[in-house]
Amino acid sequence: MEKINMLQGLLERLRDGVVVGDGGVIFALERRGYVDAGKWTPEVVVEHPEAVKQLQREFLRAGSDVIQTFTYNGTQDKLTRALGKNTISCQQIADKACRIAEEVAKKGDVLIAGSITKCASYKDGKGKAAVQAQIRSQLELFTKNKVDFLIAELYFHVEEMEWAIEEALKTGLEVAATMGIGGKGDLNGVPAGECAVRMAKAGAKVVGVNCMFDPDETVNTIKEMKIALDDAGLSPFLMTQPNGFFCPGAGKYGYLSCPEFPFALEPRVVTRFDVHRYARAVYNLGVRYIGGCCGFEPYHIRAIAEELAEERGKMPLASEKHKPWGKNLETSYNEFLRKR
Amino acid sequence: MEKINMLQGLLERLRDGVVVGDGGVIFALERRGYVDAGKWTPEVVVEHPEAVKQLQREFLRAGSDVIQTFTYNGTQDKLTRALGKNTISCQQIADKACRIAEEVAKKGDVLIAGSITKCASYKDGKGKAAVQAQIRSQLELFTKNKVDFLIAELYFHVEEMEWAIEEALKTGLEVAATMGIGGKGDLNGVPAGECAVRMAKAGAKVVGVNCMFDPDETVNTIKEMKIALDDAGLSPFLMTQPNGFFCPGAGKYGYLSCPEFPFALEPRVVTRFDVHRYARAVYNLGVRYIGGCCGFEPYHIRAIAEELAEERGKMPLASEKHKPWGKNLETSYNEFLRKR
Amino acid sequence: MEKINMLQGLLERLRDGVVVGDGGVIFALERRGYVDAGKWTPEVVVEHPEAVKQLQREFLRAGSDVIQTFTYNGTQDKLTRALGKNTISCQQIADKACRIAEEVAKKGDVLIAGSITKCASYKDGKGKAAVQAQIRSQLELFTKNKVDFLIAELYFHVEEMEWAIEEALKTGLEVAATMGIGGKGDLNGVPAGECAVRMAKAGAKVVGVNCMFDPDETVNTIKEMKIALDDAGLSPFLMTQPNGFFCPGAGKYGYLSCPEFPFALEPRVVTRFDVHRYARAVYNLGVRYIGGCCGFEPYHIRAIAEELAEERGKMPLASEKHKPWGKNLETSYNEFLRKR
Amino acid sequence: MEKINMLQGLLERLRDGVVVGDGGVIFALERRGYVDAGKWTPEVVVEHPEAVKQLQREFLRAGSDVIQTFTYNGTQDKLTRALGKNTISCQQIADKACRIAEEVAKKGDVLIAGSITKCASYKDGKGKAAVQAQIRSQLELFTKNKVDFLIAELYFHVEEMEWAIEEALKTGLEVAATMGIGGKGDLNGVPAGECAVRMAKAGAKVVGVNCMFDPDETVNTIKEMKIALDDAGLSPFLMTQPNGFFCPGAGKYGYLSCPEFPFALEPRVVTRFDVHRYARAVYNLGVRYIGGCCGFEPYHIRAIAEELAEERGKMPLASEKHKPWGKNLETSYNEFLRKR
């Protein structure tokens, strides 16, 4: 009962205001040593739950309205390939990730989103039934743990995304769907606009883009999506969760094609000011679910929440110390800093 | 009793191996909204203790052997200027900061260092007695809370540092002393080597450099210090805690003179590989207390601990997922990533 | 006779279309070894005239409509300080610089601008008469060599600029006047808008900004100038020649305050795409004299000329090989490059 | 007669001292509008010879001891593909490029190198005879124009390089051979060391690396080559001409895989200080032919010549204004600059 209430909550929140997403959990945890950068699987939820909890808690304090379960790449096919057979199971991960998210969520008025993504079986060409079976194990645990809604994210092929949405809708939960694409479309060349239309037609109430490209490119991609949706007479909610690394000129693989990926991306990290610009730009385009992905640290999420404080009617916890656009320097003791 | 034991612990640890310091607390917390970037005072320990605790805990997990109390700029003169009269007192902050550090330290075999720094009274020309009075309030709380040793850090004038060491030694605790200088010496032009000699003669058993300059410049500065100490027949332990932002060519004020300070330093952030190089370079020079300062996130500290894993006989928690120099990519599913 | 014709030419050209300026001569020549980076004086025109000629020729080919005499910092007070007494005189430099510009200009339909800038005597507080005497020597040579108009540029104080304009107008030539300022105004804090009004009132028919700040900051500064000029009922032509190095957040001294100045600014260099954006932005604001300063290489000037090719009714020499926004890659032999 | 003399000249010069190469002609000319960035062919030598001449002249002034004919990608197969049939022929280009180089070379004591590179026919799998026929047309013109020696450069497959060396040696000229590879070896995975051995065995008296990777990576690659050559008992002269863009972590395709290639590489450009380091590092390894490739502007070549001024017994023209490591700033009028 309560759950259904909450689910309405997501769509209502989007209708009435802005939902701030969370940031890049796997990238932050890789740096800190909990994730293998060749495999990118989420066994840390079992091995070091405290590390996950603490990072998600910081996102919450920074202003996130949603905590995504850390189940990225947590399908059994990927886990088996990464960790071997009979080790940590897909179910264990989904279960533990849900519990961590719940504990974090207790401290704030936030929604929990069960997160699914592309699986190895699609790339291996095993077909629709195999792909849907992979995510079904995760979805069952999300239902059991009563998450508030689902996010199908970072799909590289809109076909796999359609299968995922179809399967996800069987849970009865609402589905937000974001592709990992830029202006060149999906890996088969399906344009961004067409991807958006197909996601909406497949039943996703929230559609958009996440990861792979920087905020600037993402602004362009969501613009294309909006135009195509308008043309098709569709009006799902829009959602963007770009990555936090500048990669202008990158091809279809986005920031993966930067030679600095994944260990030396520091010079490409966006500043808080870049995030202010991004948040304002997508808000003006009509996007109402605004977050980040890989490279978005809690302070970047905070910049979204601060930029949209008026629209949301609230500031994130502790942000009273942040004055907009570097005003703090005016009280500096160093004359040359005050002058900036 | 136990305390005295522990204090010997510091010097013994330095004699027998390597002590890994912690990273930049105030910079990380400013980004997250808990610190005012014009004032840089540490009232967050009272206002949001959980945010401090969680960050320090992550440093500990990353391999830090020392947790510094977060009392930076916590002298009464600075607090009054920043927050007004009769608000949060110097004593409250020192007390709370010690308690947080203790709670964090419970989970590992780490030492707690009471941290003091330059005060407003010196800059205002109020003289030795006034300066020593400012830090005395902090030192009393450190004694009461039984920290393991003291760090006097980020002094811009070696004269003020000498006064600080003199006062700090009255507690009976050992003192580590690091100036905030580069190759141009202190703000009065006292060369780095001479600063080192004067700190050692003043009674600091550990001397060195922290903050203000990047790892590369810091390697040069500690080299100068070592040469001067050798010439003077002195052999304190050496310590470096540079900042994590490249700023080659910066003048006496180091990274403060970068126009990107403090809000847009992202493109200057050092990578984990830069930190590996730094840790090896200073270790080879004989430095045994190796940490970071502003800009050093937990993952940078982890890079120190990983680089020196053999010398220390241990890896930090969870680092088994980190293979040296990007080896992880060899197991990537993307052919073009495996090739890197 | 012919000269007067040409002078009308400048204002007519600005009225009827766009005038593309040239780029950063002194910075390019410093790199190549012909200029001392402590003194920044232009004796290269006497010592290695071929090096100057060849660079200016490349600017002309890239689309410049104006060649400025390379007389920057060529007042006697600066030359004496840099080179000693009785060496190369102010007159020799002005004379030689004019001859070089003439030879270059022969190959195209371009105007020659005599260039003056701030002198040491102003900074030393020697007063109006002394300051005007310094530039008078240069102005005499410009008259003798029949330059087409004058540019008073890179002034840091609007007061000195007013004196310079007053003196320059005595030649009977038109004067374009650009301050070396950003959004914080001149070094005495006179706001950019007020500077513009005072330059126009002093008699400059073209006013604006040059050097010191990047294109983005310069767009903002010229916007402030335009607003103030409109409010004052003044409508001189507008001119911008920013530098080619990103320095967001820099204080009053602009890129001088970057620690990378002057030898390691490479990572801050703007790309051709940044210049396209800049040219379009200032054109839309009504600026009609559009060029660059330090850091603008010939290819950056070409980007201005290409961006405004339609408005100007012509492309620069050879630009038929440049297709807008990187289209060239579509014919690449490497599949992964074609995909970009 | 004279020619034979000169040829001995190259090897003698390498034996007795250091030969400074030239820099990146095609990249500099692409920026300036004379080259199509999809095709990268050298028809500019026919269309705008002055633009080539002027750039090569600046390299000569900067200290280059060699001028390479600008015949890169000038084989008939590439020209036909780029420009269509019956347009500019391979012979025209080689002829014109030689004449330009000669004119430039008149002004200094420099050698002229005929330059050949990989052709389309190899990639298309047309076999050895076809590949050798392609370069033969160029080689004939080089012989006719009496160049001083030959450079076979930027080969991606050592097999094609062997064919090129075999053909080139038939002219009777000495051959310098450099592969376009990094630490991963050639495109077939042949290790750098083995490539070096095979080039030397094929008859090249000078072997090494050019383009594709930054100076740091190139230092490592030439080190590998040296080790393998030593092991094989071979001792050709060593040569390096890296590109001027930092691309750490790049895969086999080097800087091509940076998303900023080719239009937005500015933030990756090496500074003069980086070039000083590079020149010293390879000199210490025993390299005696030291130059640059794409991205190396004349001022970078000057940095090589300045770094090795003592070893070469001379400074490049005009470099008396360059004081090492930024000393010029000490005479700056701005106090804050003097302090750097």
Short mmCIF file of N, CA and C in Angstrom, two decimals, chain A residues 79-162:
data_model
loop_
_atom_site.label_atom_id
_atom_site.label_comp_id
_atom_site.label_asym_id
_atom_site.label_seq_id
_atom_site.Cartn_x
_atom_site.Cartn_y
_atom_site.Cartn_z
N LEU A 79 28.78 -11.52 -13.33
CA LEU A 79 29.42 -11.91 -12.07
C LEU A 79 30.22 -13.19 -12.24
N THR A 80 29.65 -14.14 -12.94
CA THR A 80 30.35 -15.41 -13.13
C THR A 80 31.65 -15.18 -13.90
N ARG A 81 31.54 -14.37 -14.94
CA ARG A 81 32.74 -14.08 -15.72
C ARG A 81 33.81 -13.38 -14.88
N ALA A 82 33.37 -12.51 -13.99
CA ALA A 82 34.32 -11.71 -13.21
C ALA A 82 34.88 -12.46 -12.01
N LEU A 83 34.02 -13.22 -11.34
CA LEU A 83 34.42 -13.76 -10.05
C LEU A 83 34.54 -15.28 -10.04
N GLY A 84 34.13 -15.90 -11.12
CA GLY A 84 34.13 -17.36 -11.14
C GLY A 84 32.76 -17.89 -10.70
N LYS A 85 32.58 -19.18 -10.84
CA LYS A 85 31.30 -19.79 -10.46
C LYS A 85 31.19 -19.95 -8.96
N ASN A 86 29.96 -20.06 -8.49
CA ASN A 86 29.71 -20.34 -7.08
C ASN A 86 30.40 -19.39 -6.12
N THR A 87 30.47 -18.18 -6.48
CA THR A 87 31.02 -17.19 -5.54
C THR A 87 29.85 -16.31 -5.09
N ILE A 88 29.95 -15.03 -5.34
CA ILE A 88 28.85 -14.15 -4.92
C ILE A 88 27.77 -14.17 -6.00
N SER A 89 26.53 -14.40 -5.58
CA SER A 89 25.46 -14.53 -6.58
C SER A 89 24.77 -13.21 -6.84
N CYS A 90 24.15 -13.16 -7.98
CA CYS A 90 23.33 -12.03 -8.38
C CYS A 90 22.30 -11.68 -7.30
N GLN A 91 21.70 -12.71 -6.72
CA GLN A 91 20.67 -12.47 -5.70
C GLN A 91 21.26 -11.83 -4.45
N GLN A 92 22.42 -12.35 -4.06
CA GLN A 92 23.06 -11.78 -2.86
C GLN A 92 23.32 -10.29 -3.04
N ILE A 93 23.81 -9.97 -4.23
CA ILE A 93 24.16 -8.57 -4.49
C ILE A 93 22.93 -7.69 -4.49
N ALA A 94 21.90 -8.12 -5.21
CA ALA A 94 20.69 -7.30 -5.27
C ALA A 94 20.10 -7.13 -3.87
N ASP A 95 20.11 -8.20 -3.11
CA ASP A 95 19.55 -8.15 -1.77
C ASP A 95 20.33 -7.20 -0.87
N LYS A 96 21.63 -7.36 -0.90
CA LYS A 96 22.47 -6.53 -0.03
C LYS A 96 22.40 -5.07 -0.46
N ALA A 97 22.41 -4.83 -1.77
CA ALA A 97 22.37 -3.46 -2.28
C ALA A 97 21.08 -2.77 -1.86
N CYS A 98 19.98 -3.51 -1.87
CA CYS A 98 18.71 -2.95 -1.43
C CYS A 98 18.75 -2.58 0.05
N ARG A 99 19.30 -3.45 0.83
CA ARG A 99 19.36 -3.18 2.28
C ARG A 99 20.21 -1.94 2.59
N ILE A 100 21.33 -1.82 1.87
CA ILE A 100 22.18 -0.64 2.09
C ILE A 100 21.40 0.63 1.72
N ALA A 101 20.75 0.58 0.57
CA ALA A 101 20.00 1.76 0.12
C ALA A 101 18.91 2.13 1.12
N GLU A 102 18.25 1.12 1.65
CA GLU A 102 17.20 1.38 2.64
C GLU A 102 17.75 2.08 3.88
N GLU A 103 18.87 1.57 4.33
CA GLU A 103 19.44 2.16 5.55
C GLU A 103 19.81 3.62 5.33
N VAL A 104 20.37 3.90 4.15
CA VAL A 104 20.73 5.27 3.83
C VAL A 104 19.47 6.12 3.73
N ALA A 105 18.45 5.56 3.07
CA ALA A 105 17.24 6.32 2.77
C ALA A 105 16.47 6.70 4.03
N LYS A 106 16.68 5.92 5.08
CA LYS A 106 15.99 6.22 6.34
C LYS A 106 16.21 7.65 6.79
N LYS A 107 17.38 8.20 6.48
CA LYS A 107 17.71 9.52 7.00
C LYS A 107 17.17 10.68 6.16
N GLY A 108 16.37 10.37 5.16
CA GLY A 108 15.89 11.49 4.35
C GLY A 108 14.65 11.11 3.58
N ASP A 109 14.06 12.08 2.98
CA ASP A 109 12.83 11.85 2.21
C ASP A 109 13.18 11.47 0.78
N VAL A 110 13.74 10.31 0.62
CA VAL A 110 14.22 9.93 -0.70
C VAL A 110 13.58 8.64 -1.20
N LEU A 111 13.60 8.47 -2.50
CA LEU A 111 13.09 7.26 -3.13
C LEU A 111 14.25 6.30 -3.40
N ILE A 112 13.95 5.03 -3.44
CA ILE A 112 14.96 4.03 -3.79
C ILE A 112 14.63 3.47 -5.18
N ALA A 113 15.64 3.47 -6.02
CA ALA A 113 15.44 2.96 -7.37
C ALA A 113 16.25 1.70 -7.57
N GLY A 114 15.61 0.63 -8.00
CA GLY A 114 16.33 -0.58 -8.39
C GLY A 114 16.95 -0.34 -9.76
N SER A 115 18.24 -0.65 -9.86
CA SER A 115 18.95 -0.29 -11.09
C SER A 115 19.38 -1.52 -11.89
N ILE A 116 19.00 -1.55 -13.16
CA ILE A 116 19.45 -2.63 -14.05
C ILE A 116 20.18 -2.04 -15.25
N THR A 117 21.03 -2.87 -15.86
CA THR A 117 21.77 -2.39 -17.02
C THR A 117 21.99 -3.53 -18.01
N LYS A 118 22.62 -3.21 -19.11
CA LYS A 118 22.88 -4.18 -20.18
C LYS A 118 23.62 -5.40 -19.63
N CYS A 119 23.41 -6.54 -20.22
CA CYS A 119 24.06 -7.76 -19.72
C CYS A 119 24.96 -8.38 -20.79
N ALA A 120 25.82 -9.28 -20.37
CA ALA A 120 26.75 -9.91 -21.30
C ALA A 120 26.02 -10.76 -22.34
N SER A 121 24.89 -11.32 -21.95
CA SER A 121 24.17 -12.23 -22.85
C SER A 121 23.71 -11.53 -24.13
N TYR A 122 23.41 -10.25 -24.05
CA TYR A 122 23.00 -9.55 -25.27
C TYR A 122 24.17 -9.44 -26.23
N LYS A 123 25.29 -8.99 -25.70
CA LYS A 123 26.48 -8.83 -26.53
C LYS A 123 26.89 -10.16 -27.16
N ASP A 124 26.67 -11.25 -26.40
CA ASP A 124 27.02 -12.58 -26.90
C ASP A 124 25.97 -13.12 -27.86
N GLY A 125 24.93 -12.34 -28.11
CA GLY A 125 23.94 -12.72 -29.11
C GLY A 125 23.01 -13.84 -28.68
N LYS A 126 22.73 -13.96 -27.38
CA LYS A 126 21.92 -15.09 -26.90
C LYS A 126 20.42 -14.87 -27.03
N GLY A 127 20.02 -13.70 -27.46
CA GLY A 127 18.61 -13.50 -27.74
C GLY A 127 17.79 -12.98 -26.58
N LYS A 128 16.55 -12.65 -26.92
CA LYS A 128 15.67 -11.94 -25.99
C LYS A 128 15.39 -12.71 -24.69
N ALA A 129 15.08 -13.98 -24.82
CA ALA A 129 14.71 -14.75 -23.63
C ALA A 129 15.87 -14.79 -22.63
N ALA A 130 17.08 -15.02 -23.16
CA ALA A 130 18.26 -15.09 -22.28
C ALA A 130 18.52 -13.76 -21.61
N VAL A 131 18.38 -12.69 -22.37
CA VAL A 131 18.62 -11.36 -21.81
C VAL A 131 17.61 -11.06 -20.71
N GLN A 132 16.36 -11.36 -21.00
CA GLN A 132 15.34 -11.05 -19.98
C GLN A 132 15.51 -11.92 -18.74
N ALA A 133 15.99 -13.14 -18.94
CA ALA A 133 16.23 -14.01 -17.77
C ALA A 133 17.30 -13.41 -16.86
N GLN A 134 18.31 -12.83 -17.48
CA GLN A 134 19.40 -12.25 -16.69
C GLN A 134 18.88 -11.17 -15.74
N ILE A 135 18.07 -10.27 -16.25
CA ILE A 135 17.63 -9.18 -15.37
C ILE A 135 16.49 -9.62 -14.47
N ARG A 136 15.81 -10.71 -14.84
CA ARG A 136 14.67 -11.14 -14.02
C ARG A 136 15.11 -11.45 -12.58
N SER A 137 16.31 -12.05 -12.45
CA SER A 137 16.79 -12.37 -11.10
C SER A 137 16.94 -11.09 -10.26
N GLN A 138 17.43 -10.04 -10.90
CA GLN A 138 17.56 -8.78 -10.15
C GLN A 138 16.19 -8.20 -9.82
N LEU A 139 15.30 -8.24 -10.80
CA LEU A 139 13.98 -7.64 -10.62
C LEU A 139 13.21 -8.31 -9.49
N GLU A 140 13.37 -9.61 -9.39
CA GLU A 140 12.67 -10.32 -8.30
C GLU A 140 13.09 -9.80 -6.93
N LEU A 141 14.38 -9.59 -6.80
CA LEU A 141 14.85 -9.08 -5.51
C LEU A 141 14.38 -7.65 -5.27
N PHE A 142 14.32 -6.86 -6.34
CA PHE A 142 13.83 -5.48 -6.17
C PHE A 142 12.38 -5.48 -5.70
N THR A 143 11.58 -6.39 -6.28
CA THR A 143 10.17 -6.49 -5.86
C THR A 143 10.10 -6.91 -4.40
N LYS A 144 10.88 -7.92 -4.09
CA LYS A 144 10.88 -8.43 -2.72
C LYS A 144 11.27 -7.33 -1.72
N ASN A 145 12.26 -6.53 -2.12
CA ASN A 145 12.73 -5.48 -1.22
C ASN A 145 11.95 -4.18 -1.36
N LYS A 146 10.91 -4.22 -2.21
CA LYS A 146 10.01 -3.08 -2.31
C LYS A 146 10.70 -1.75 -2.65
N VAL A 147 11.51 -1.77 -3.70
CA VAL A 147 12.07 -0.50 -4.16
C VAL A 147 10.91 0.34 -4.69
N ASP A 148 11.17 1.65 -4.87
CA ASP A 148 10.09 2.56 -5.24
C ASP A 148 9.85 2.63 -6.74
N PHE A 149 10.91 2.47 -7.51
CA PHE A 149 10.74 2.40 -8.97
C PHE A 149 12.01 1.80 -9.55
N LEU A 150 12.04 1.64 -10.87
CA LEU A 150 13.19 0.99 -11.52
C LEU A 150 13.87 1.94 -12.50
N ILE A 151 15.18 1.81 -12.60
CA ILE A 151 15.92 2.53 -13.63
C ILE A 151 16.65 1.51 -14.50
N ALA A 152 16.37 1.56 -15.79
CA ALA A 152 17.12 0.75 -16.76
C ALA A 152 18.08 1.72 -17.42
N GLU A 153 19.38 1.54 -17.18
CA GLU A 153 20.30 2.60 -17.59
C GLU A 153 21.50 2.08 -18.35
N LEU A 154 22.13 3.01 -19.07
CA LEU A 154 23.39 2.75 -19.76
C LEU A 154 23.29 1.65 -20.82
N TYR A 155 22.16 1.53 -21.45
CA TYR A 155 22.05 0.57 -22.55
C TYR A 155 22.69 1.17 -23.80
N PHE A 156 23.41 0.34 -24.52
CA PHE A 156 24.10 0.79 -25.73
C PHE A 156 23.29 0.49 -27.00
N HIS A 157 22.30 -0.41 -26.87
CA HIS A 157 21.46 -0.77 -28.02
C HIS A 157 20.00 -0.61 -27.59
N VAL A 158 19.26 0.14 -28.38
CA VAL A 158 17.87 0.40 -27.98
C VAL A 158 17.05 -0.89 -28.00
N GLU A 159 17.44 -1.85 -28.80
CA GLU A 159 16.72 -3.13 -28.83
C GLU A 159 16.78 -3.81 -27.46
N GLU A 160 17.99 -3.89 -26.91
CA GLU A 160 18.12 -4.51 -25.59
C GLU A 160 17.32 -3.71 -24.56
N MET A 161 17.33 -2.40 -24.70
CA MET A 161 16.56 -1.55 -23.79
C MET A 161 15.07 -1.88 -23.86
N GLU A 162 14.55 -2.07 -25.04
CA GLU A 162 13.13 -2.41 -25.16
C GLU A 162 12.81 -3.72 -24.43
#
